Amino acid sequence: SRRVTGWELRKARLRPGWTQVKLARVIRKHVNTVSNWERNVHPIEHAEETTLREIFRRERERQSVFGRDRQS
């Protein structure tokens, strides 16, 4: 499948209102790593991309269940 871009990662992170610090803590990476990904300084490796997709999929489901889905 197509690789996630830094811009797409940033949009996915901001949708639930997460900071780079929060995302970094959730995935156990340094905040500079998240920043570098979002600015396309370093590519997101396949395993990390898979983890990110799963985290944000679960977050979308959680928000939908609790009525906080921002998409109408």
JSON list of N, CA and C in Angstrom, two decimals:
[
{"chain": "A", "resi": 1, "resn": "SER", "atom": "N", "xyz": [0.83, -1.20, 0.00]},
{"chain": "A", "resi": 1, "resn": "SER", "atom": "CA", "xyz": [0.00, 0.00, 0.00]},
{"chain": "A", "resi": 1, "resn": "SER", "atom": "C", "xyz": [0.87, 1.25, 0.00]},
{"chain": "A", "resi": 2, "resn": "ARG", "atom": "N", "xyz": [0.24, 2.35, -0.28]},
{"chain": "A", "resi": 2, "resn": "ARG", "atom": "CA", "xyz": [0.93, 3.64, -0.37]},
{"chain": "A", "resi": 2, "resn": "ARG", "atom": "C", "xyz": [1.45, 4.07, 1.00]},
{"chain": "A", "resi": 3, "resn": "ARG", "atom": "N", "xyz": [2.60, 4.72, 1.01]},
{"chain": "A", "resi": 3, "resn": "ARG", "atom": "CA", "xyz": [3.21, 5.18, 2.26]},
{"chain": "A", "resi": 3, "resn": "ARG", "atom": "C", "xyz": [2.49, 6.41, 2.79]},
{"chain": "A", "resi": 4, "resn": "VAL", "atom": "N", "xyz": [2.44, 6.53, 4.09]},
{"chain": "A", "resi": 4, "resn": "VAL", "atom": "CA", "xyz": [1.85, 7.70, 4.75]},
{"chain": "A", "resi": 4, "resn": "VAL", "atom": "C", "xyz": [2.86, 8.85, 4.66]},
{"chain": "A", "resi": 5, "resn": "THR", "atom": "N", "xyz": [2.36, 10.02, 4.27]},
{"chain": "A", "resi": 5, "resn": "THR", "atom": "CA", "xyz": [3.23, 11.20, 4.21]},
{"chain": "A", "resi": 5, "resn": "THR", "atom": "C", "xyz": [3.23, 11.89, 5.57]},
{"chain": "A", "resi": 6, "resn": "GLY", "atom": "N", "xyz": [4.19, 12.79, 5.74]},
{"chain": "A", "resi": 6, "resn": "GLY", "atom": "CA", "xyz": [4.26, 13.57, 6.97]},
{"chain": "A", "resi": 6, "resn": "GLY", "atom": "C", "xyz": [3.00, 14.39, 7.20]},
{"chain": "A", "resi": 7, "resn": "TRP", "atom": "N", "xyz": [2.47, 14.97, 6.12]},
{"chain": "A", "resi": 7, "resn": "TRP", "atom": "CA", "xyz": [1.25, 15.77, 6.21]},
{"chain": "A", "resi": 7, "resn": "TRP", "atom": "C", "xyz": [0.07, 14.90, 6.67]},
{"chain": "A", "resi": 8, "resn": "GLU", "atom": "N", "xyz": [-0.03, 13.71, 6.13]},
{"chain": "A", "resi": 8, "resn": "GLU", "atom": "CA", "xyz": [-1.12, 12.80, 6.53]},
{"chain": "A", "resi": 8, "resn": "GLU", "atom": "C", "xyz": [-0.99, 12.40, 7.99]},
{"chain": "A", "resi": 9, "resn": "LEU", "atom": "N", "xyz": [0.24, 12.16, 8.43]},
{"chain": "A", "resi": 9, "resn": "LEU", "atom": "CA", "xyz": [0.46, 11.83, 9.84]},
{"chain": "A", "resi": 9, "resn": "LEU", "atom": "C", "xyz": [0.02, 13.00, 10.71]},
{"chain": "A", "resi": 10, "resn": "ARG", "atom": "N", "xyz": [0.40, 14.20, 10.34]},
{"chain": "A", "resi": 10, "resn": "ARG", "atom": "CA", "xyz": [0.04, 15.39, 11.11]},
{"chain": "A", "resi": 10, "resn": "ARG", "atom": "C", "xyz": [-1.49, 15.54, 11.19]},
{"chain": "A", "resi": 11, "resn": "LYS", "atom": "N", "xyz": [-2.18, 15.37, 10.06]},
{"chain": "A", "resi": 11, "resn": "LYS", "atom": "CA", "xyz": [-3.64, 15.47, 10.05]},
{"chain": "A", "resi": 11, "resn": "LYS", "atom": "C", "xyz": [-4.26, 14.41, 10.96]},
{"chain": "A", "resi": 12, "resn": "ALA", "atom": "N", "xyz": [-3.75, 13.19, 10.88]},
{"chain": "A", "resi": 12, "resn": "ALA", "atom": "CA", "xyz": [-4.27, 12.10, 11.72]},
{"chain": "A", "resi": 12, "resn": "ALA", "atom": "C", "xyz": [-4.03, 12.38, 13.20]},
{"chain": "A", "resi": 13, "resn": "ARG", "atom": "N", "xyz": [-2.90, 12.97, 13.52]},
{"chain": "A", "resi": 13, "resn": "ARG", "atom": "CA", "xyz": [-2.58, 13.30, 14.91]},
{"chain": "A", "resi": 13, "resn": "ARG", "atom": "C", "xyz": [-3.46, 14.43, 15.43]},
{"chain": "A", "resi": 14, "resn": "LEU", "atom": "N", "xyz": [-3.69, 15.43, 14.60]},
{"chain": "A", "resi": 14, "resn": "LEU", "atom": "CA", "xyz": [-4.48, 16.59, 15.05]},
{"chain": "A", "resi": 14, "resn": "LEU", "atom": "C", "xyz": [-5.97, 16.30, 15.12]},
{"chain": "A", "resi": 15, "resn": "ARG", "atom": "N", "xyz": [-6.47, 15.34, 14.34]},
{"chain": "A", "resi": 15, "resn": "ARG", "atom": "CA", "xyz": [-7.90, 15.04, 14.31]},
{"chain": "A", "resi": 15, "resn": "ARG", "atom": "C", "xyz": [-8.44, 14.77, 15.73]},
{"chain": "A", "resi": 16, "resn": "PRO", "atom": "N", "xyz": [-7.77, 13.95, 16.54]},
{"chain": "A", "resi": 16, "resn": "PRO", "atom": "CA", "xyz": [-8.25, 13.76, 17.92]},
{"chain": "A", "resi": 16, "resn": "PRO", "atom": "C", "xyz": [-7.68, 14.79, 18.90]},
{"chain": "A", "resi": 17, "resn": "GLY", "atom": "N", "xyz": [-6.91, 15.75, 18.37]},
{"chain": "A", "resi": 17, "resn": "GLY", "atom": "CA", "xyz": [-6.35, 16.80, 19.23]},
{"chain": "A", "resi": 17, "resn": "GLY", "atom": "C", "xyz": [-5.07, 16.42, 19.95]},
{"chain": "A", "resi": 18, "resn": "TRP", "atom": "N", "xyz": [-4.35, 15.47, 19.39]},
{"chain": "A", "resi": 18, "resn": "TRP", "atom": "CA", "xyz": [-3.11, 15.02, 20.01]},
{"chain": "A", "resi": 18, "resn": "TRP", "atom": "C", "xyz": [-1.96, 15.96, 19.69]},
{"chain": "A", "resi": 19, "resn": "THR", "atom": "N", "xyz": [-1.06, 16.12, 20.63]},
{"chain": "A", "resi": 19, "resn": "THR", "atom": "CA", "xyz": [0.20, 16.84, 20.40]},
{"chain": "A", "resi": 19, "resn": "THR", "atom": "C", "xyz": [1.24, 15.85, 19.90]},
{"chain": "A", "resi": 20, "resn": "GLN", "atom": "N", "xyz": [2.35, 16.39, 19.41]},
{"chain": "A", "resi": 20, "resn": "GLN", "atom": "CA", "xyz": [3.46, 15.51, 19.03]},
{"chain": "A", "resi": 20, "resn": "GLN", "atom": "C", "xyz": [3.98, 14.76, 20.26]},
{"chain": "A", "resi": 21, "resn": "VAL", "atom": "N", "xyz": [3.97, 15.43, 21.40]},
{"chain": "A", "resi": 21, "resn": "VAL", "atom": "CA", "xyz": [4.45, 14.80, 22.64]},
{"chain": "A", "resi": 21, "resn": "VAL", "atom": "C", "xyz": [3.57, 13.60, 22.99]},
{"chain": "A", "resi": 22, "resn": "LYS", "atom": "N", "xyz": [2.24, 13.77, 22.90]},
{"chain": "A", "resi": 22, "resn": "LYS", "atom": "CA", "xyz": [1.35, 12.65, 23.24]},
{"chain": "A", "resi": 22, "resn": "LYS", "atom": "C", "xyz": [1.58, 11.48, 22.29]},
{"chain": "A", "resi": 23, "resn": "LEU", "atom": "N", "xyz": [1.65, 11.75, 21.00]},
{"chain": "A", "resi": 23, "resn": "LEU", "atom": "CA", "xyz": [1.88, 10.67, 20.04]},
{"chain": "A", "resi": 23, "resn": "LEU", "atom": "C", "xyz": [3.21, 9.98, 20.33]},
{"chain": "A", "resi": 24, "resn": "ALA", "atom": "N", "xyz": [4.24, 10.76, 20.57]},
{"chain": "A", "resi": 24, "resn": "ALA", "atom": "CA", "xyz": [5.56, 10.18, 20.86]},
{"chain": "A", "resi": 24, "resn": "ALA", "atom": "C", "xyz": [5.50, 9.26, 22.08]},
{"chain": "A", "resi": 25, "resn": "ARG", "atom": "N", "xyz": [4.78, 9.67, 23.10]},
{"chain": "A", "resi": 25, "resn": "ARG", "atom": "CA", "xyz": [4.65, 8.82, 24.30]},
{"chain": "A", "resi": 25, "resn": "ARG", "atom": "C", "xyz": [3.90, 7.54, 23.99]},
{"chain": "A", "resi": 26, "resn": "VAL", "atom": "N", "xyz": [2.82, 7.64, 23.22]},
{"chain": "A", "resi": 26, "resn": "VAL", "atom": "CA", "xyz": [2.02, 6.46, 22.89]},
{"chain": "A", "resi": 26, "resn": "VAL", "atom": "C", "xyz": [2.84, 5.43, 22.11]},
{"chain": "A", "resi": 27, "resn": "ILE", "atom": "N", "xyz": [3.66, 5.91, 21.18]},
{"chain": "A", "resi": 27, "resn": "ILE", "atom": "CA", "xyz": [4.43, 4.97, 20.36]},
{"chain": "A", "resi": 27, "resn": "ILE", "atom": "C", "xyz": [5.85, 4.75, 20.88]},
{"chain": "A", "resi": 28, "resn": "ARG", "atom": "N", "xyz": [6.16, 5.37, 22.02]},
{"chain": "A", "resi": 28, "resn": "ARG", "atom": "CA", "xyz": [7.46, 5.21, 22.68]},
{"chain": "A", "resi": 28, "resn": "ARG", "atom": "C", "xyz": [8.63, 5.62, 21.78]},
{"chain": "A", "resi": 29, "resn": "LYS", "atom": "N", "xyz": [8.46, 6.79, 21.18]},
{"chain": "A", "resi": 29, "resn": "LYS", "atom": "CA", "xyz": [9.51, 7.39, 20.36]},
{"chain": "A", "resi": 29, "resn": "LYS", "atom": "C", "xyz": [9.79, 8.77, 20.91]},
{"chain": "A", "resi": 30, "resn": "HIS", "atom": "N", "xyz": [10.93, 9.33, 20.54]},
{"chain": "A", "resi": 30, "resn": "HIS", "atom": "CA", "xyz": [11.25, 10.71, 20.93]},
{"chain": "A", "resi": 30, "resn": "HIS", "atom": "C", "xyz": [10.38, 11.67, 20.12]},
{"chain": "A", "resi": 31, "resn": "VAL", "atom": "N", "xyz": [10.01, 12.77, 20.74]},
{"chain": "A", "resi": 31, "resn": "VAL", "atom": "CA", "xyz": [9.17, 13.76, 20.05]},
{"chain": "A", "resi": 31, "resn": "VAL", "atom": "C", "xyz": [9.86, 14.27, 18.77]},
{"chain": "A", "resi": 32, "resn": "ASN", "atom": "N", "xyz": [11.18, 14.31, 18.76]},
{"chain": "A", "resi": 32, "resn": "ASN", "atom": "CA", "xyz": [11.89, 14.74, 17.54]},
{"chain": "A", "resi": 32, "resn": "ASN", "atom": "C", "xyz": [11.65, 13.76, 16.38]},
{"chain": "A", "resi": 33, "resn": "THR", "atom": "N", "xyz": [11.45, 12.50, 16.70]},
{"chain": "A", "resi": 33, "resn": "THR", "atom": "CA", "xyz": [11.15, 11.51, 15.66]},
{"chain": "A", "resi": 33, "resn": "THR", "atom": "C", "xyz": [9.83, 11.84, 14.99]},
{"chain": "A", "resi": 34, "resn": "VAL", "atom": "N", "xyz": [8.81, 12.12, 15.80]},
{"chain": "A", "resi": 34, "resn": "VAL", "atom": "CA", "xyz": [7.49, 12.49, 15.27]},
{"chain": "A", "resi": 34, "resn": "VAL", "atom": "C", "xyz": [7.61, 13.76, 14.42]},
{"chain": "A", "resi": 35, "resn": "SER", "atom": "N", "xyz": [8.32, 14.74, 14.94]},
{"chain": "A", "resi": 35, "resn": "SER", "atom": "CA", "xyz": [8.53, 15.99, 14.20]},
{"chain": "A", "resi": 35, "resn": "SER", "atom": "C", "xyz": [9.23, 15.74, 12.87]},
{"chain": "A", "resi": 36, "resn": "ASN", "atom": "N", "xyz": [10.25, 14.92, 12.88]},
{"chain": "A", "resi": 36, "resn": "ASN", "atom": "CA", "xyz": [10.98, 14.61, 11.64]},
{"chain": "A", "resi": 36, "resn": "ASN", "atom": "C", "xyz": [10.09, 13.89, 10.63]},
{"chain": "A", "resi": 37, "resn": "TRP", "atom": "N", "xyz": [9.25, 12.99, 11.11]},
{"chain": "A", "resi": 37, "resn": "TRP", "atom": "CA", "xyz": [8.32, 12.30, 10.21]},
{"chain": "A", "resi": 37, "resn": "TRP", "atom": "C", "xyz": [7.36, 13.31, 9.57]},
{"chain": "A", "resi": 38, "resn": "GLU", "atom": "N", "xyz": [6.79, 14.17, 10.40]},
{"chain": "A", "resi": 38, "resn": "GLU", "atom": "CA", "xyz": [5.80, 15.12, 9.91]},
{"chain": "A", "resi": 38, "resn": "GLU", "atom": "C", "xyz": [6.40, 16.10, 8.90]},
{"chain": "A", "resi": 39, "resn": "ARG", "atom": "N", "xyz": [7.66, 16.42, 9.06]},
{"chain": "A", "resi": 39, "resn": "ARG", "atom": "CA", "xyz": [8.34, 17.33, 8.14]},
{"chain": "A", "resi": 39, "resn": "ARG", "atom": "C", "xyz": [9.03, 16.58, 6.99]},
{"chain": "A", "resi": 40, "resn": "ASN", "atom": "N", "xyz": [8.80, 15.29, 6.92]},
{"chain": "A", "resi": 40, "resn": "ASN", "atom": "CA", "xyz": [9.40, 14.44, 5.87]},
{"chain": "A", "resi": 40, "resn": "ASN", "atom": "C", "xyz": [10.92, 14.48, 5.88]},
{"chain": "A", "resi": 41, "resn": "VAL", "atom": "N", "xyz": [11.51, 14.69, 7.06]},
{"chain": "A", "resi": 41, "resn": "VAL", "atom": "CA", "xyz": [12.96, 14.67, 7.20]},
{"chain": "A", "resi": 41, "resn": "VAL", "atom": "C", "xyz": [13.45, 13.22, 7.14]},
{"chain": "A", "resi": 42, "resn": "HIS", "atom": "N", "xyz": [12.69, 12.34, 7.80]},
{"chain": "A", "resi": 42, "resn": "HIS", "atom": "CA", "xyz": [12.98, 10.90, 7.78]},
{"chain": "A", "resi": 42, "resn": "HIS", "atom": "C", "xyz": [11.70, 10.16, 7.41]},
{"chain": "A", "resi": 43, "resn": "PRO", "atom": "N", "xyz": [11.82, 9.10, 6.64]},
{"chain": "A", "resi": 43, "resn": "PRO", "atom": "CA", "xyz": [10.62, 8.33, 6.29]},
{"chain": "A", "resi": 43, "resn": "PRO", "atom": "C", "xyz": [10.10, 7.54, 7.50]},
{"chain": "A", "resi": 44, "resn": "ILE", "atom": "N", "xyz": [8.82, 7.27, 7.47]},
{"chain": "A", "resi": 44, "resn": "ILE", "atom": "CA", "xyz": [8.21, 6.42, 8.49]},
{"chain": "A", "resi": 44, "resn": "ILE", "atom": "C", "xyz": [8.42, 4.98, 8.03]},
{"chain": "A", "resi": 45, "resn": "GLU", "atom": "N", "xyz": [9.11, 4.20, 8.85]},
{"chain": "A", "resi": 45, "resn": "GLU", "atom": "CA", "xyz": [9.38, 2.80, 8.49]},
{"chain": "A", "resi": 45, "resn": "GLU", "atom": "C", "xyz": [8.07, 2.00, 8.48]},
{"chain": "A", "resi": 46, "resn": "HIS", "atom": "N", "xyz": [8.08, 0.90, 7.73]},
{"chain": "A", "resi": 46, "resn": "HIS", "atom": "CA", "xyz": [6.86, 0.11, 7.54]},
{"chain": "A", "resi": 46, "resn": "HIS", "atom": "C", "xyz": [6.24, -0.34, 8.87]},
{"chain": "A", "resi": 47, "resn": "ALA", "atom": "N", "xyz": [7.04, -0.86, 9.77]},
{"chain": "A", "resi": 47, "resn": "ALA", "atom": "CA", "xyz": [6.50, -1.36, 11.05]},
{"chain": "A", "resi": 47, "resn": "ALA", "atom": "C", "xyz": [5.89, -0.21, 11.85]},
{"chain": "A", "resi": 48, "resn": "GLU", "atom": "N", "xyz": [6.53, 0.94, 11.83]},
{"chain": "A", "resi": 48, "resn": "GLU", "atom": "CA", "xyz": [6.01, 2.10, 12.57]},
{"chain": "A", "resi": 48, "resn": "GLU", "atom": "C", "xyz": [4.72, 2.61, 11.92]},
{"chain": "A", "resi": 49, "resn": "GLU", "atom": "N", "xyz": [4.69, 2.59, 10.59]},
{"chain": "A", "resi": 49, "resn": "GLU", "atom": "CA", "xyz": [3.49, 3.02, 9.88]},
{"chain": "A", "resi": 49, "resn": "GLU", "atom": "C", "xyz": [2.31, 2.12, 10.23]},
{"chain": "A", "resi": 50, "resn": "THR", "atom": "N", "xyz": [2.55, 0.83, 10.28]},
{"chain": "A", "resi": 50, "resn": "THR", "atom": "CA", "xyz": [1.50, -0.12, 10.66]},
{"chain": "A", "resi": 50, "resn": "THR", "atom": "C", "xyz": [0.98, 0.20, 12.06]},
{"chain": "A", "resi": 51, "resn": "THR", "atom": "N", "xyz": [1.88, 0.46, 12.98]},
{"chain": "A", "resi": 51, "resn": "THR", "atom": "CA", "xyz": [1.50, 0.81, 14.35]},
{"chain": "A", "resi": 51, "resn": "THR", "atom": "C", "xyz": [0.68, 2.09, 14.37]},
{"chain": "A", "resi": 52, "resn": "LEU", "atom": "N", "xyz": [1.13, 3.11, 13.63]},
{"chain": "A", "resi": 52, "resn": "LEU", "atom": "CA", "xyz": [0.41, 4.39, 13.60]},
{"chain": "A", "resi": 52, "resn": "LEU", "atom": "C", "xyz": [-0.99, 4.23, 13.03]},
{"chain": "A", "resi": 53, "resn": "ARG", "atom": "N", "xyz": [-1.12, 3.48, 11.95]},
{"chain": "A", "resi": 53, "resn": "ARG", "atom": "CA", "xyz": [-2.44, 3.25, 11.35]},
{"chain": "A", "resi": 53, "resn": "ARG", "atom": "C", "xyz": [-3.38, 2.59, 12.38]},
{"chain": "A", "resi": 54, "resn": "GLU", "atom": "N", "xyz": [-2.89, 1.62, 13.10]},
{"chain": "A", "resi": 54, "resn": "GLU", "atom": "CA", "xyz": [-3.70, 0.92, 14.10]},
{"chain": "A", "resi": 54, "resn": "GLU", "atom": "C", "xyz": [-4.09, 1.85, 15.25]},
{"chain": "A", "resi": 55, "resn": "ILE", "atom": "N", "xyz": [-3.17, 2.64, 15.72]},
{"chain": "A", "resi": 55, "resn": "ILE", "atom": "CA", "xyz": [-3.45, 3.57, 16.82]},
{"chain": "A", "resi": 55, "resn": "ILE", "atom": "C", "xyz": [-4.55, 4.54, 16.42]},
{"chain": "A", "resi": 56, "resn": "PHE", "atom": "N", "xyz": [-4.44, 5.13, 15.23]},
{"chain": "A", "resi": 56, "resn": "PHE", "atom": "CA", "xyz": [-5.43, 6.12, 14.83]},
{"chain": "A", "resi": 56, "resn": "PHE", "atom": "C", "xyz": [-6.76, 5.47, 14.44]},
{"chain": "A", "resi": 57, "resn": "ARG", "atom": "N", "xyz": [-6.72, 4.23, 13.97]},
{"chain": "A", "resi": 57, "resn": "ARG", "atom": "CA", "xyz": [-7.98, 3.52, 13.70]},
{"chain": "A", "resi": 57, "resn": "ARG", "atom": "C", "xyz": [-8.73, 3.32, 15.02]},
{"chain": "A", "resi": 58, "resn": "ARG", "atom": "N", "xyz": [-8.02, 2.87, 16.04]},
{"chain": "A", "resi": 58, "resn": "ARG", "atom": "CA", "xyz": [-8.63, 2.66, 17.36]},
{"chain": "A", "resi": 58, "resn": "ARG", "atom": "C", "xyz": [-9.14, 3.97, 17.95]},
{"chain": "A", "resi": 59, "resn": "GLU", "atom": "N", "xyz": [-8.37, 5.04, 17.77]},
{"chain": "A", "resi": 59, "resn": "GLU", "atom": "CA", "xyz": [-8.78, 6.35, 18.30]},
{"chain": "A", "resi": 59, "resn": "GLU", "atom": "C", "xyz": [-10.05, 6.84, 17.61]},
{"chain": "A", "resi": 60, "resn": "ARG", "atom": "N", "xyz": [-10.16, 6.64, 16.30]},
{"chain": "A", "resi": 60, "resn": "ARG", "atom": "CA", "xyz": [-11.39, 7.02, 15.58]},
{"chain": "A", "resi": 60, "resn": "ARG", "atom": "C", "xyz": [-12.58, 6.23, 16.12]},
{"chain": "A", "resi": 61, "resn": "GLU", "atom": "N", "xyz": [-12.39, 4.93, 16.34]},
{"chain": "A", "resi": 61, "resn": "GLU", "atom": "CA", "xyz": [-13.47, 4.10, 16.87]},
{"chain": "A", "resi": 61, "resn": "GLU", "atom": "C", "xyz": [-13.86, 4.56, 18.27]},
{"chain": "A", "resi": 62, "resn": "ARG", "atom": "N", "xyz": [-12.88, 4.87, 19.10]},
{"chain": "A", "resi": 62, "resn": "ARG", "atom": "CA", "xyz": [-13.14, 5.30, 20.46]},
{"chain": "A", "resi": 62, "resn": "ARG", "atom": "C", "xyz": [-13.93, 6.61, 20.46]},
{"chain": "A", "resi": 63, "resn": "GLN", "atom": "N", "xyz": [-13.53, 7.55, 19.63]},
{"chain": "A", "resi": 63, "resn": "GLN", "atom": "CA", "xyz": [-14.22, 8.83, 19.57]},
{"chain": "A", "resi": 63, "resn": "GLN", "atom": "C", "xyz": [-15.64, 8.66, 19.06]},
{"chain": "A", "resi": 64, "resn": "SER", "atom": "N", "xyz": [-15.81, 7.77, 18.09]},
{"chain": "A", "resi": 64, "resn": "SER", "atom": "CA", "xyz": [-17.14, 7.53, 17.55]},
{"chain": "A", "resi": 64, "resn": "SER", "atom": "C", "xyz": [-18.07, 6.93, 18.61]},
{"chain": "A", "resi": 65, "resn": "VAL", "atom": "N", "xyz": [-17.55, 6.00, 19.38]},
{"chain": "A", "resi": 65, "resn": "VAL", "atom": "CA", "xyz": [-18.33, 5.35, 20.43]},
{"chain": "A", "resi": 65, "resn": "VAL", "atom": "C", "xyz": [-18.78, 6.35, 21.48]},
{"chain": "A", "resi": 66, "resn": "PHE", "atom": "N", "xyz": [-17.91, 7.31, 21.80]},
{"chain": "A", "resi": 66, "resn": "PHE", "atom": "CA", "xyz": [-18.22, 8.27, 22.84]},
{"chain": "A", "resi": 66, "resn": "PHE", "atom": "C", "xyz": [-18.82, 9.56, 22.29]},
{"chain": "A", "resi": 67, "resn": "GLY", "atom": "N", "xyz": [-19.24, 9.54, 21.03]},
{"chain": "A", "resi": 67, "resn": "GLY", "atom": "CA", "xyz": [-19.94, 10.68, 20.45]},
{"chain": "A", "resi": 67, "resn": "GLY", "atom": "C", "xyz": [-19.08, 11.87, 20.17]},
{"chain": "A", "resi": 68, "resn": "ARG", "atom": "N", "xyz": [-17.78, 11.65, 20.02]},
{"chain": "A", "resi": 68, "resn": "ARG", "atom": "CA", "xyz": [-16.88, 12.77, 19.76]},
{"chain": "A", "resi": 68, "resn": "ARG", "atom": "C", "xyz": [-16.33, 12.73, 18.34]},
{"chain": "A", "resi": 69, "resn": "ASP", "atom": "N", "xyz": [-17.02, 12.04, 17.48]},
{"chain": "A", "resi": 69, "resn": "ASP", "atom": "CA", "xyz": [-16.58, 11.97, 16.08]},
{"chain": "A", "resi": 69, "resn": "ASP", "atom": "C", "xyz": [-16.77, 13.35, 15.46]},
{"chain": "A", "resi": 70, "resn": "ARG", "atom": "N", "xyz": [-15.69, 13.97, 15.04]},
{"chain": "A", "resi": 70, "resn": "ARG", "atom": "CA", "xyz": [-15.74, 15.33, 14.52]},
{"chain": "A", "resi": 70, "resn": "ARG", "atom": "C", "xyz": [-16.14, 15.37, 13.05]},
{"chain": "A", "resi": 71, "resn": "GLN", "atom": "N", "xyz": [-16.22, 14.23, 12.42]},
{"chain": "A", "resi": 71, "resn": "GLN", "atom": "CA", "xyz": [-16.59, 14.21, 11.01]},
{"chain": "A", "resi": 71, "resn": "GLN", "atom": "C", "xyz": [-18.09, 14.03, 10.91]},
{"chain": "A", "resi": 72, "resn": "SER", "atom": "N", "xyz": [-18.75, 14.91, 10.14]},
{"chain": "A", "resi": 72, "resn": "SER", "atom": "CA", "xyz": [-20.21, 14.83, 9.97]},
{"chain": "A", "resi": 72, "resn": "SER", "atom": "C", "xyz": [-20.55, 14.56, 8.53]}
]
